[in-house]
Tab-separated table of C-alpha atoms and ligand atoms in Angstrom:
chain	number	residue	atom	x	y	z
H	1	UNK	CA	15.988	38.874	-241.674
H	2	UNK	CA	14.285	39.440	-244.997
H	3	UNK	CA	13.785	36.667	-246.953
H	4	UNK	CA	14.614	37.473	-250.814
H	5	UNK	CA	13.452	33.799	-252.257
H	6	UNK	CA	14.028	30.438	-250.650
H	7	UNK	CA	17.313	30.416	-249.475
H	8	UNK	CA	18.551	33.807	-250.286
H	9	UNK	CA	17.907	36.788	-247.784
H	10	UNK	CA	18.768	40.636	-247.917
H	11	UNK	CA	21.187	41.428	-245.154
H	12	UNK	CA	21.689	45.302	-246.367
H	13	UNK	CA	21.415	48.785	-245.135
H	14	UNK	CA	19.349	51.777	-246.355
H	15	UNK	CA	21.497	54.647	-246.784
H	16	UNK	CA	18.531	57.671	-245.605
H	17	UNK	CA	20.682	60.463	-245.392
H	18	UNK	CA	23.397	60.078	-248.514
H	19	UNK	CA	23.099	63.120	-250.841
H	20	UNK	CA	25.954	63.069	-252.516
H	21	UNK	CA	28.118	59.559	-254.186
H	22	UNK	CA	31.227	59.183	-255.644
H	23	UNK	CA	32.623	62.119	-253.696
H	24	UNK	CA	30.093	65.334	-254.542
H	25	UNK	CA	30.142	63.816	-258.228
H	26	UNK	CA	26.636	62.666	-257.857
H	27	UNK	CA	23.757	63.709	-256.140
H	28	UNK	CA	21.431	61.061	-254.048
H	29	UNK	CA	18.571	62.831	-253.355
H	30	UNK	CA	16.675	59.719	-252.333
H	31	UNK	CA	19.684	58.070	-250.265
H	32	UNK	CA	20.757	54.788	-250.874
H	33	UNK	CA	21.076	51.336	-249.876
H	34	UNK	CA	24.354	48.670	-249.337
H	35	UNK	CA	22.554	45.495	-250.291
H	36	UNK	CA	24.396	42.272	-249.451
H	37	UNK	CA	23.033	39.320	-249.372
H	38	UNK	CA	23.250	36.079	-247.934
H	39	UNK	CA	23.073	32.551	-248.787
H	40	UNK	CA	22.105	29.716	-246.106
H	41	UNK	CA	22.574	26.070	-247.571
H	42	UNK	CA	24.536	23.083	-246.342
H	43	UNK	CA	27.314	25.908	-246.860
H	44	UNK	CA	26.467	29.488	-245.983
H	45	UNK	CA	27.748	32.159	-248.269
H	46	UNK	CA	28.102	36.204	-247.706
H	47	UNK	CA	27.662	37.722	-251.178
H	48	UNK	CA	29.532	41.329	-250.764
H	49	UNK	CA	29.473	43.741	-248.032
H	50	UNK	CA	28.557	47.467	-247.126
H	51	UNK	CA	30.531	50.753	-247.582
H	52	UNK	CA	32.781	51.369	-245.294
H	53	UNK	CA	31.757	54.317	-242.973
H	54	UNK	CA	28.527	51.899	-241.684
H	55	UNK	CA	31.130	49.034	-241.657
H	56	UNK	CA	29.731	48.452	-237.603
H	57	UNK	CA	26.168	49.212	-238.551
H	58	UNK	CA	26.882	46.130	-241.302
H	59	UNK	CA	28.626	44.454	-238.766
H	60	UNK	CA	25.796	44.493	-236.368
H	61	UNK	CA	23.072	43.348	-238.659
H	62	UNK	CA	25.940	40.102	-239.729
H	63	UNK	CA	25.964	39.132	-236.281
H	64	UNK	CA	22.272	39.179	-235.536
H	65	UNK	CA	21.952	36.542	-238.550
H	66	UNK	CA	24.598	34.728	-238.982
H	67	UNK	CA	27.371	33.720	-236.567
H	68	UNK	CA	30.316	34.785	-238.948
H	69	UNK	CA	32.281	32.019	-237.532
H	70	UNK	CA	30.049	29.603	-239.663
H	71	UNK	CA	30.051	31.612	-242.679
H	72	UNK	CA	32.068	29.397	-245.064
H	73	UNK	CA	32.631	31.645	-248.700
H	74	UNK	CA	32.555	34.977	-249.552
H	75	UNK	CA	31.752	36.556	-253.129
H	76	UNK	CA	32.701	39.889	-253.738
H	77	UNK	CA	30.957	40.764	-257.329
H	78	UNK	CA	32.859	44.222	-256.761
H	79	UNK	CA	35.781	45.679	-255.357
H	80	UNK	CA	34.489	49.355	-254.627
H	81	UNK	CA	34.446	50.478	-251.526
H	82	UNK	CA	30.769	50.941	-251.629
H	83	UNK	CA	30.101	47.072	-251.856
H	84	UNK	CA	33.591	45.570	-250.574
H	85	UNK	CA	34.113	48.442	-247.365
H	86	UNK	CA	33.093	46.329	-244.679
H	87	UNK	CA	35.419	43.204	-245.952
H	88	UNK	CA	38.489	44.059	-244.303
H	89	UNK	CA	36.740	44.321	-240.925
H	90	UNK	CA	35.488	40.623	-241.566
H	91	UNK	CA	38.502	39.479	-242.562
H	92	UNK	CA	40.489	40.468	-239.532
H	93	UNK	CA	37.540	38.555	-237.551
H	94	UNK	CA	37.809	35.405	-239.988
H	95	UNK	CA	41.167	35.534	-242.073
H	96	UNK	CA	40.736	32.281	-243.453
H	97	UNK	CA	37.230	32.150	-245.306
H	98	UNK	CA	37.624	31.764	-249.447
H	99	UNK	CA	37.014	34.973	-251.127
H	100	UNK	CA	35.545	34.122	-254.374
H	101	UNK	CA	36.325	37.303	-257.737
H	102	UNK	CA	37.054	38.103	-260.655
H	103	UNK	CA	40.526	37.764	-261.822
H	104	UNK	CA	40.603	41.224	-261.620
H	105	UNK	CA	39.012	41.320	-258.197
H	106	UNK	CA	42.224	40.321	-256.613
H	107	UNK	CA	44.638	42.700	-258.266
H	108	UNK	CA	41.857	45.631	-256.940
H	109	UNK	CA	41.217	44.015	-253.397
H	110	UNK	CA	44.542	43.738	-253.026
H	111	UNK	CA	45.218	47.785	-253.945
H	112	UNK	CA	42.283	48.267	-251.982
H	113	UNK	CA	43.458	46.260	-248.373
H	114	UNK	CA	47.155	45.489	-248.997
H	115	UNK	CA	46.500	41.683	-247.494
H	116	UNK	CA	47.069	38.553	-249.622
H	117	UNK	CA	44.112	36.760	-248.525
H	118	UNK	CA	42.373	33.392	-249.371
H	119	UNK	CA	41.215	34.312	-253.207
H	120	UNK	CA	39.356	32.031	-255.213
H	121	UNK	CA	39.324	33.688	-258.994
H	122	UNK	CA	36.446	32.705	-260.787
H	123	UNK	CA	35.143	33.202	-264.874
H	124	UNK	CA	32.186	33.514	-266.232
H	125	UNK	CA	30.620	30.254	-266.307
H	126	UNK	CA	32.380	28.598	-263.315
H	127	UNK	CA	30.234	27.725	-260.466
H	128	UNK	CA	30.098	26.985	-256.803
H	129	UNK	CA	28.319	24.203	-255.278
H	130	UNK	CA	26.343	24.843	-252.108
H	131	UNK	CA	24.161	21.959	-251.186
H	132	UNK	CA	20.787	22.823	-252.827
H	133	UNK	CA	21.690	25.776	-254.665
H	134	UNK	CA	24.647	26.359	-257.038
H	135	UNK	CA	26.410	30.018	-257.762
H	136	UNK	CA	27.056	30.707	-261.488
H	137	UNK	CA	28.958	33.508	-261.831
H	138	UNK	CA	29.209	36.140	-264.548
H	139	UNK	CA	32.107	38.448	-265.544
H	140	UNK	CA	30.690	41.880	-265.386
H	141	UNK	CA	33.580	43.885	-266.502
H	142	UNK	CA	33.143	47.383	-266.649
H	143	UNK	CA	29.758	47.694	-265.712
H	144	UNK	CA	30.290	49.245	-263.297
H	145	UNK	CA	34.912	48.529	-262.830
H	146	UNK	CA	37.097	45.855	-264.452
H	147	UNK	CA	36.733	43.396	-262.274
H	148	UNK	CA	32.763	43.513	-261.694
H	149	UNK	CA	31.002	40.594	-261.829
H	150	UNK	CA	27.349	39.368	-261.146
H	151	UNK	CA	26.409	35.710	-259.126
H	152	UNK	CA	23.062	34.062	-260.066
H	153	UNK	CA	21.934	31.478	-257.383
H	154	UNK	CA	20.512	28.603	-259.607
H	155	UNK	CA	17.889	27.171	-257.488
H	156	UNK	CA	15.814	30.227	-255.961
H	157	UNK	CA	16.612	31.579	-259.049
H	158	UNK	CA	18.480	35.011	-258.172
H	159	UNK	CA	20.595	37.027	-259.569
H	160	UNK	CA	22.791	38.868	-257.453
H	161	UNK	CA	23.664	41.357	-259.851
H	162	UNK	CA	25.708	44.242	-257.927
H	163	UNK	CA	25.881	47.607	-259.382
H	164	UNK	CA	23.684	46.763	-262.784
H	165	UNK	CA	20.137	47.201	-262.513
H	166	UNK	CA	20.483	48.938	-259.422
H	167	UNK	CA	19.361	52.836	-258.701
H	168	UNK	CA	20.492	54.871	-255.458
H	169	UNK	CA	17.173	55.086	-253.792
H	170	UNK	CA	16.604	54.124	-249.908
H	171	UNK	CA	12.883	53.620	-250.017
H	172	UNK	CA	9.967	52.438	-247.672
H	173	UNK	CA	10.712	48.560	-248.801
H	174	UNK	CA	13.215	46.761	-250.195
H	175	UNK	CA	11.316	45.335	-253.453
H	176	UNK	CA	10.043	47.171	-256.011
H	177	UNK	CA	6.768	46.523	-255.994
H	178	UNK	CA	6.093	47.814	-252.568
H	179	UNK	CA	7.765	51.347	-254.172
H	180	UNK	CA	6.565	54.802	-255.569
H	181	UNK	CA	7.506	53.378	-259.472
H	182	UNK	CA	7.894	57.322	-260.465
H	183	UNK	CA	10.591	57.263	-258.283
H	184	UNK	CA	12.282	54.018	-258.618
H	185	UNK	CA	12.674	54.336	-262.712
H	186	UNK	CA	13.497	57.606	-262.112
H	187	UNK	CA	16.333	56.810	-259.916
H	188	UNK	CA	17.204	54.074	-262.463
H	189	UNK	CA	17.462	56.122	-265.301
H	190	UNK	CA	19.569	58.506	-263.515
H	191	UNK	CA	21.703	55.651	-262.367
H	192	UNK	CA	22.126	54.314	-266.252
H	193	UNK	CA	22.824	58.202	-267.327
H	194	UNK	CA	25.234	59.198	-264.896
H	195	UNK	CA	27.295	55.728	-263.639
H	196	UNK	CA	27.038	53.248	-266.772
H	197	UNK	CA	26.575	55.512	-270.119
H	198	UNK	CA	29.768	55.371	-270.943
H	199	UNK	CA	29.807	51.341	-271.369
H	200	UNK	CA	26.503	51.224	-273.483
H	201	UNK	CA	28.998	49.150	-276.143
H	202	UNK	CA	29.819	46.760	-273.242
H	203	UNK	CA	26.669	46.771	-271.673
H	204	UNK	CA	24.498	45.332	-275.157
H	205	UNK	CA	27.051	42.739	-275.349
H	206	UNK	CA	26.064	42.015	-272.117
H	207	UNK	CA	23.204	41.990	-272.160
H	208	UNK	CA	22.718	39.330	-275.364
H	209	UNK	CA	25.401	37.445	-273.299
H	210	UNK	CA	23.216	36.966	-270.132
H	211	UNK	CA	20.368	36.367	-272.683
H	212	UNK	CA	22.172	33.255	-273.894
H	213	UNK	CA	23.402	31.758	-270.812
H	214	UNK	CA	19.144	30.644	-270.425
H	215	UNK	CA	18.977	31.473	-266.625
H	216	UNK	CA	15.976	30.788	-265.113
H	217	UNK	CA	15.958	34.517	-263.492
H	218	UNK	CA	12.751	34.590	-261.092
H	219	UNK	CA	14.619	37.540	-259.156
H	220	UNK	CA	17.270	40.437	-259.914
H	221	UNK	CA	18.805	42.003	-256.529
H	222	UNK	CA	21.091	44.739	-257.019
H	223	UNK	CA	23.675	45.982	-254.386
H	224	UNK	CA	21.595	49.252	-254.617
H	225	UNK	CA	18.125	50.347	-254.251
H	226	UNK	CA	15.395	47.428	-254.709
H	227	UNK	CA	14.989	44.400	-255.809
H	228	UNK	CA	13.379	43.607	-258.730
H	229	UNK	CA	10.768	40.260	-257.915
H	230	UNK	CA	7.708	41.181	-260.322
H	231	UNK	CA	8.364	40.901	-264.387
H	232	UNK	CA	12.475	41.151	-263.292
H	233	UNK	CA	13.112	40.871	-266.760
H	234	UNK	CA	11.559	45.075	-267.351
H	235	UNK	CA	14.517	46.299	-266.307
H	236	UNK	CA	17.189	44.275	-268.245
H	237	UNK	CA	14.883	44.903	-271.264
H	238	UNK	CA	15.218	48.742	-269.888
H	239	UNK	CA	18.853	48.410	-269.995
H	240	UNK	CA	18.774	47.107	-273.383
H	241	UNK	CA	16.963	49.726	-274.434
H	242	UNK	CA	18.893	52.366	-272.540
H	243	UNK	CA	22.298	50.542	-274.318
H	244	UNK	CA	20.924	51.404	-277.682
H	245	UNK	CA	21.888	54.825	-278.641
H	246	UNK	CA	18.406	55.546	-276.223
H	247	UNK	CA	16.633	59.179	-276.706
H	248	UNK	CA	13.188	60.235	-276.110
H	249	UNK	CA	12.897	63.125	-278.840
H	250	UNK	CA	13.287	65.927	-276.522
H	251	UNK	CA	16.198	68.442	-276.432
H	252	UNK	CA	17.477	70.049	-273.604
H	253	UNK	CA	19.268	73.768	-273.623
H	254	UNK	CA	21.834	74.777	-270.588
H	255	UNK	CA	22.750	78.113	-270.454
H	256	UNK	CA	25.154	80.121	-267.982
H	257	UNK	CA	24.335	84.006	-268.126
H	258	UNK	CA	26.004	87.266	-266.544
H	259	UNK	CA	23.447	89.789	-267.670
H	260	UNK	CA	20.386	87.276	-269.411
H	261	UNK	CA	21.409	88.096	-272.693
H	262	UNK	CA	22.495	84.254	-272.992
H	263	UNK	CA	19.256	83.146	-271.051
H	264	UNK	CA	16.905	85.214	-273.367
H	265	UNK	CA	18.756	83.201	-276.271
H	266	UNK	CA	18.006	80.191	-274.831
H	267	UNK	CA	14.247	80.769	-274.006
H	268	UNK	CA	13.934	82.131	-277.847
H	269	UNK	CA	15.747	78.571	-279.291
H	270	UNK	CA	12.949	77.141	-276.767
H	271	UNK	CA	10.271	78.751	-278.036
H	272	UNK	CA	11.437	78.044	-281.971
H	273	UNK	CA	11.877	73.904	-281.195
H	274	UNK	CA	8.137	73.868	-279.359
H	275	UNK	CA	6.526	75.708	-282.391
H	276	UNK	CA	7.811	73.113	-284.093
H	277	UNK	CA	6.676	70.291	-282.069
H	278	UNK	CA	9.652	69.461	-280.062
H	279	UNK	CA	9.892	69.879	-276.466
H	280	UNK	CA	12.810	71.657	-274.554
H	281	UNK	CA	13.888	71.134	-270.970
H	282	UNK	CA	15.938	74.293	-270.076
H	283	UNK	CA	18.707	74.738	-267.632
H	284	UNK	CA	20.981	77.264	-266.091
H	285	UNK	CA	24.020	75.101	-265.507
H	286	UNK	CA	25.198	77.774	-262.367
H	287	UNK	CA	22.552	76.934	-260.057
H	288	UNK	CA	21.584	73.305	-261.414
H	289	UNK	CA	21.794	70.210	-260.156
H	290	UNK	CA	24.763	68.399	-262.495
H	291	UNK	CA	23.419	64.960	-262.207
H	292	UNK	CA	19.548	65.699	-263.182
H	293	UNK	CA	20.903	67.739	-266.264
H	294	UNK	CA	22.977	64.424	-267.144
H	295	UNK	CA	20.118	62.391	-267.379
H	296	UNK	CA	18.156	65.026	-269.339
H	297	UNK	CA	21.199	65.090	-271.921
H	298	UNK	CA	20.668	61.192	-271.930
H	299	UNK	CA	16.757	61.275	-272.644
H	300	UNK	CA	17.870	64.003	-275.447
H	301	UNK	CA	17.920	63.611	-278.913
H	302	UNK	CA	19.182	67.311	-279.214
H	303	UNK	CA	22.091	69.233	-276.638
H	304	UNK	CA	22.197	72.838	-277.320
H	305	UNK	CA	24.366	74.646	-275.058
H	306	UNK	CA	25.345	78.455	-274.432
H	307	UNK	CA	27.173	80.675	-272.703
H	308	UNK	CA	28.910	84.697	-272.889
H	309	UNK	CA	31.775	85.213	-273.345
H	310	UNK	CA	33.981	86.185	-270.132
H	311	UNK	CA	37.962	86.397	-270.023
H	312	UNK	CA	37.773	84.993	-273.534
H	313	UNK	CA	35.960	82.227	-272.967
H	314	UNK	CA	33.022	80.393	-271.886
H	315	UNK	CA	31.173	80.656	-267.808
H	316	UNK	CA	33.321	77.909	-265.413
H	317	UNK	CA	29.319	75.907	-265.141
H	318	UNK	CA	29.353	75.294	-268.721
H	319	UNK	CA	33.257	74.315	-269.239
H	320	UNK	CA	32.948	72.086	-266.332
H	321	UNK	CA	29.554	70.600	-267.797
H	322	UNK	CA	31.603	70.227	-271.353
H	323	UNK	CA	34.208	68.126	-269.117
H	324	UNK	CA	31.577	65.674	-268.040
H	325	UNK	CA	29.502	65.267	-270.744
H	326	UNK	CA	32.684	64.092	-272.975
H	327	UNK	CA	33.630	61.662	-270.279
H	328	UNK	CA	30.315	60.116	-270.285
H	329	UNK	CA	30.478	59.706	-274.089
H	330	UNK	CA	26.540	60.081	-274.457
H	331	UNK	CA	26.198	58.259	-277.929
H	332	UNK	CA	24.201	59.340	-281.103
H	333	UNK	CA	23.161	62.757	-279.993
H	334	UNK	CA	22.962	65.949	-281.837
H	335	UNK	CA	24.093	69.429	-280.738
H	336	UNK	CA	24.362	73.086	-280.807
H	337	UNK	CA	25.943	76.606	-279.607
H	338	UNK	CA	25.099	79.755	-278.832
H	339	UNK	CA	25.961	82.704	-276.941
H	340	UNK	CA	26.034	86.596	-276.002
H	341	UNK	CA	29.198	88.609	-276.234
H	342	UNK	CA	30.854	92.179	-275.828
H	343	UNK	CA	33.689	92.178	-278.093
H	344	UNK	CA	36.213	88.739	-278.375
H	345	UNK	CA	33.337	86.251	-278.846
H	346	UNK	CA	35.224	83.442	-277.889
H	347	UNK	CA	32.715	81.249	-275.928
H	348	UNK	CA	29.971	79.771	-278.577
H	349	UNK	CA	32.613	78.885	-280.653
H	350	UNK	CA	34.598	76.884	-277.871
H	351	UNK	CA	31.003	75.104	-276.810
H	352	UNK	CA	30.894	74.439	-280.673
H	353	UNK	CA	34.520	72.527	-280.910
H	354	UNK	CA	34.083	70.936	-277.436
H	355	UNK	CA	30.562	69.465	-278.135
H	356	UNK	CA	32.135	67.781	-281.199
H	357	UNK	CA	35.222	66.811	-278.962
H	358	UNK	CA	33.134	64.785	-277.044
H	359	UNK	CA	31.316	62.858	-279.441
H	360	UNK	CA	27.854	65.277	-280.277
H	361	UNK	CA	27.184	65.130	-283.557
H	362	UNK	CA	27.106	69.730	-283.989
H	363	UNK	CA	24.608	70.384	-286.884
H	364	UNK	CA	24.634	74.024	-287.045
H	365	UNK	CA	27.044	77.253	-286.797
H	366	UNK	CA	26.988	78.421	-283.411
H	367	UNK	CA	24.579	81.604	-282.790
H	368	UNK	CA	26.013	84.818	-281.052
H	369	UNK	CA	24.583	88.472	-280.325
H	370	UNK	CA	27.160	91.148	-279.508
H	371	UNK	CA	25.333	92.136	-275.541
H	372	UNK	CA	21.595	92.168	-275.634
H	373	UNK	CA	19.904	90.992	-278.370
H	374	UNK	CA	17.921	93.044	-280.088
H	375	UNK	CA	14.164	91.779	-281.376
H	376	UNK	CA	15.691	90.677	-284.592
H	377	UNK	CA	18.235	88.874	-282.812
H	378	UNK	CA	15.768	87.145	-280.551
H	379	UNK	CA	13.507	86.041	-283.830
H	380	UNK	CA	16.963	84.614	-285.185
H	381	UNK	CA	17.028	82.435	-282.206
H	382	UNK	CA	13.234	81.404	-282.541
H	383	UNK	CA	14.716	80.679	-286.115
H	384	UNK	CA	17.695	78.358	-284.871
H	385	UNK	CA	15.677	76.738	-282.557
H	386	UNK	CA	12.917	75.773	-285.691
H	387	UNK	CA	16.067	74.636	-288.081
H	388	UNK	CA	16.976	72.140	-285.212
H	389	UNK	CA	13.816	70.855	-284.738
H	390	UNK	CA	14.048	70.073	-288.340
H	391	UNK	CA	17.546	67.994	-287.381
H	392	UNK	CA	16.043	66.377	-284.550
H	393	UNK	CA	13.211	65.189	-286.964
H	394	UNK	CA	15.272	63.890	-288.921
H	395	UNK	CA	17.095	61.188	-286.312
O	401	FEO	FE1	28.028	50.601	-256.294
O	401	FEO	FE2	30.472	50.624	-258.639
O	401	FEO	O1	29.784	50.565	-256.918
């Protein structure tokens, strides 16, 4: 068993294989990992479980550690199946061990498993006694569901801190330090961007809350990807950071194109931002990966999105991209349209309206060019690109 600190071992699974989470919502393209965790004192404590597809793989590695007979209290920080799958299987096995939650943990394990087990509903604040260590657990809510919650084991010093601060990444070792850190803040970022941006309100709140509680943290183990044991404290100032209407300066263009016309726009409003000192990551939404271009968007200071026009309005890549980026409510971002056209003209001006529906702060008409633009045309979008810059400058 891997030891995490003192009493406290990692009793997870690396997910190798996983491409996709969330359905085919998000891509994985370095797996993923279950991590549970467990606590041997005079009492012995499960702290959440596995997904439930490798509910027998889970099951197998429980056995080999821990007679489950003998484990007396389980915490389940979350109720998704990704962390609470396996429960139900341990629960048929041992129907009588306390299930420690959030108040809202039982109203969702209970939608989730339609049993009336042995809850214990705990607030932030409340704690557990276990011998040499005590739990102190922490209401969570929304980051990632209602009813989220984190567990910090005051002795060793760990926080067990489910979905926050974690990345989906199954790599060569557990901790962080023994990782590829390109890859791990990568997959961290990625992780903020795409499962937690839309609680950046919640999450500083958080945050300062977790601040003022004073917990000796010496170790931060998420229920996904590794566990922060060196400096723990980079990635909750990360987070802070991240929380705080976060951009790097750069602006990133997505495009969906029938004939280029709308592509050749986009590499023109490229060109016109670099001349002027701001970088441009470029995508064709059609054949891009929806995920990476989310956490571009986050980085981003500037969105500028086009399409042409087809059945009077805009390419299904871009009006599906629209739809995501409003529900992820990226905050304090600016944006623009553009687009090619053969006679209605209908699709700029949609990106236009929808970017302000969801939030982006649009700081210039929309550009269009009836078919292919001419050379004129393509110097007006080196043109729009430059006035942008000027916007994204400004901040
Ligand atoms: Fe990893 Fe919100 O579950």
């Amino acid at each position: 068993m891997i030891q995490v600190k003192d009493q406290v071992y990692y009793l997870g699974l690396r997910d190798w294989e996983l491409r996709n989470f969330h359905g085919h919502e998000l891509s994985t393209y370095n797996g993923s990992s279950y991590n549970s965790y467990l606590i041997k004192d005079e009492k012995t404590v499960l702290v959440d479980t596995a997904w439930g597809p490798h509910a027998d793989t889970f099951l197998d590695i429980l056995n080999k550690e821990v007679d489950i007979n003998k484990i007396d209290y389980i915490v389940i920080n979350h109720a998704e199946p990704d962390h609470a799958g396996t429960l139900g299987k341990i629960m048929e096995i041992r129907p009588d061990i306390p299930i420690y939650c959030a108040p809202k943990g039982v109203e969702n394990l209970k939608k989730h498993f339609h049993k009336d087990w042995n809850f214990r509903v705990v607030r932030t604040g409340d704690t557990l006694n276990l011998g040499n260590c005590e739990l102190v657990f922490i209401e969570m809510t929304m980051i990632h569901w209602p009813e989220s919650m984190a567990t910090f084991v005051k002795g060793p010093n760990v926080l067990l801190s489910n979905d926050a601060f974690g990345q989906h990444f199954a790599g060569p070792s557990i901790f962080e330090d023994e990782c590829d850190p390109c890859i791990v803040w990568h997959e961290a970022i990625k992780y903020f961007a795409n499962i937690l941006a839309p609680f950046t309100g919640l999450i500083k709140k958080k945050i300062d809350e977790i601040v003022s509680l004073n917990l000796p943290i010496e170790v931060i183990a998420p229920s996904h990807g590794v566990i922060w044991r060196k400096d723990p404290l980079r990635i909750v100032e990360k987070y802070a950071q991240w929380a705080d209407n976060y951009d790097e300066g750069i602006v990133t263009i997505v495009y969906d194109t029938m004939y280029n016309a709308t592509k050749k726009m986009a590499e023109a409003i490229a060109s016109g931002l670099e001349s002027k000192g701001i970088l441009a990551r470029i995508y064709n939404s059609s054949n891009s990966d929806i995920s990476d271009i989310i956490t571009e968007m986050f980085k981003s200071k500037g969105i500028i999105m086009g399409s042409c026009t087809v059945n009077n309005g805009a390419l299904r890549s871009i009006a599906a991209l629209l739809h995501e980026i409003k529900g992820h409510k990226l905050k304090n971002k600016i944006g623009a349209a553009f687009g090619s056209y053969g006679w209605s003209g209908e699709a700029h001006k949609d990106i236009h309206k929808e970017l302000e529906d969801a939030g982006i702060k649009v700081v210039m008409d929309p550009i269009a060019v009836k078919f292919q633009p001419t050379d004129q045309e393509i110097e007006a979008c080196v043109n729009f690109g430059r006035e942008f810059a000027n916007f994204v400058k400004q901040k």
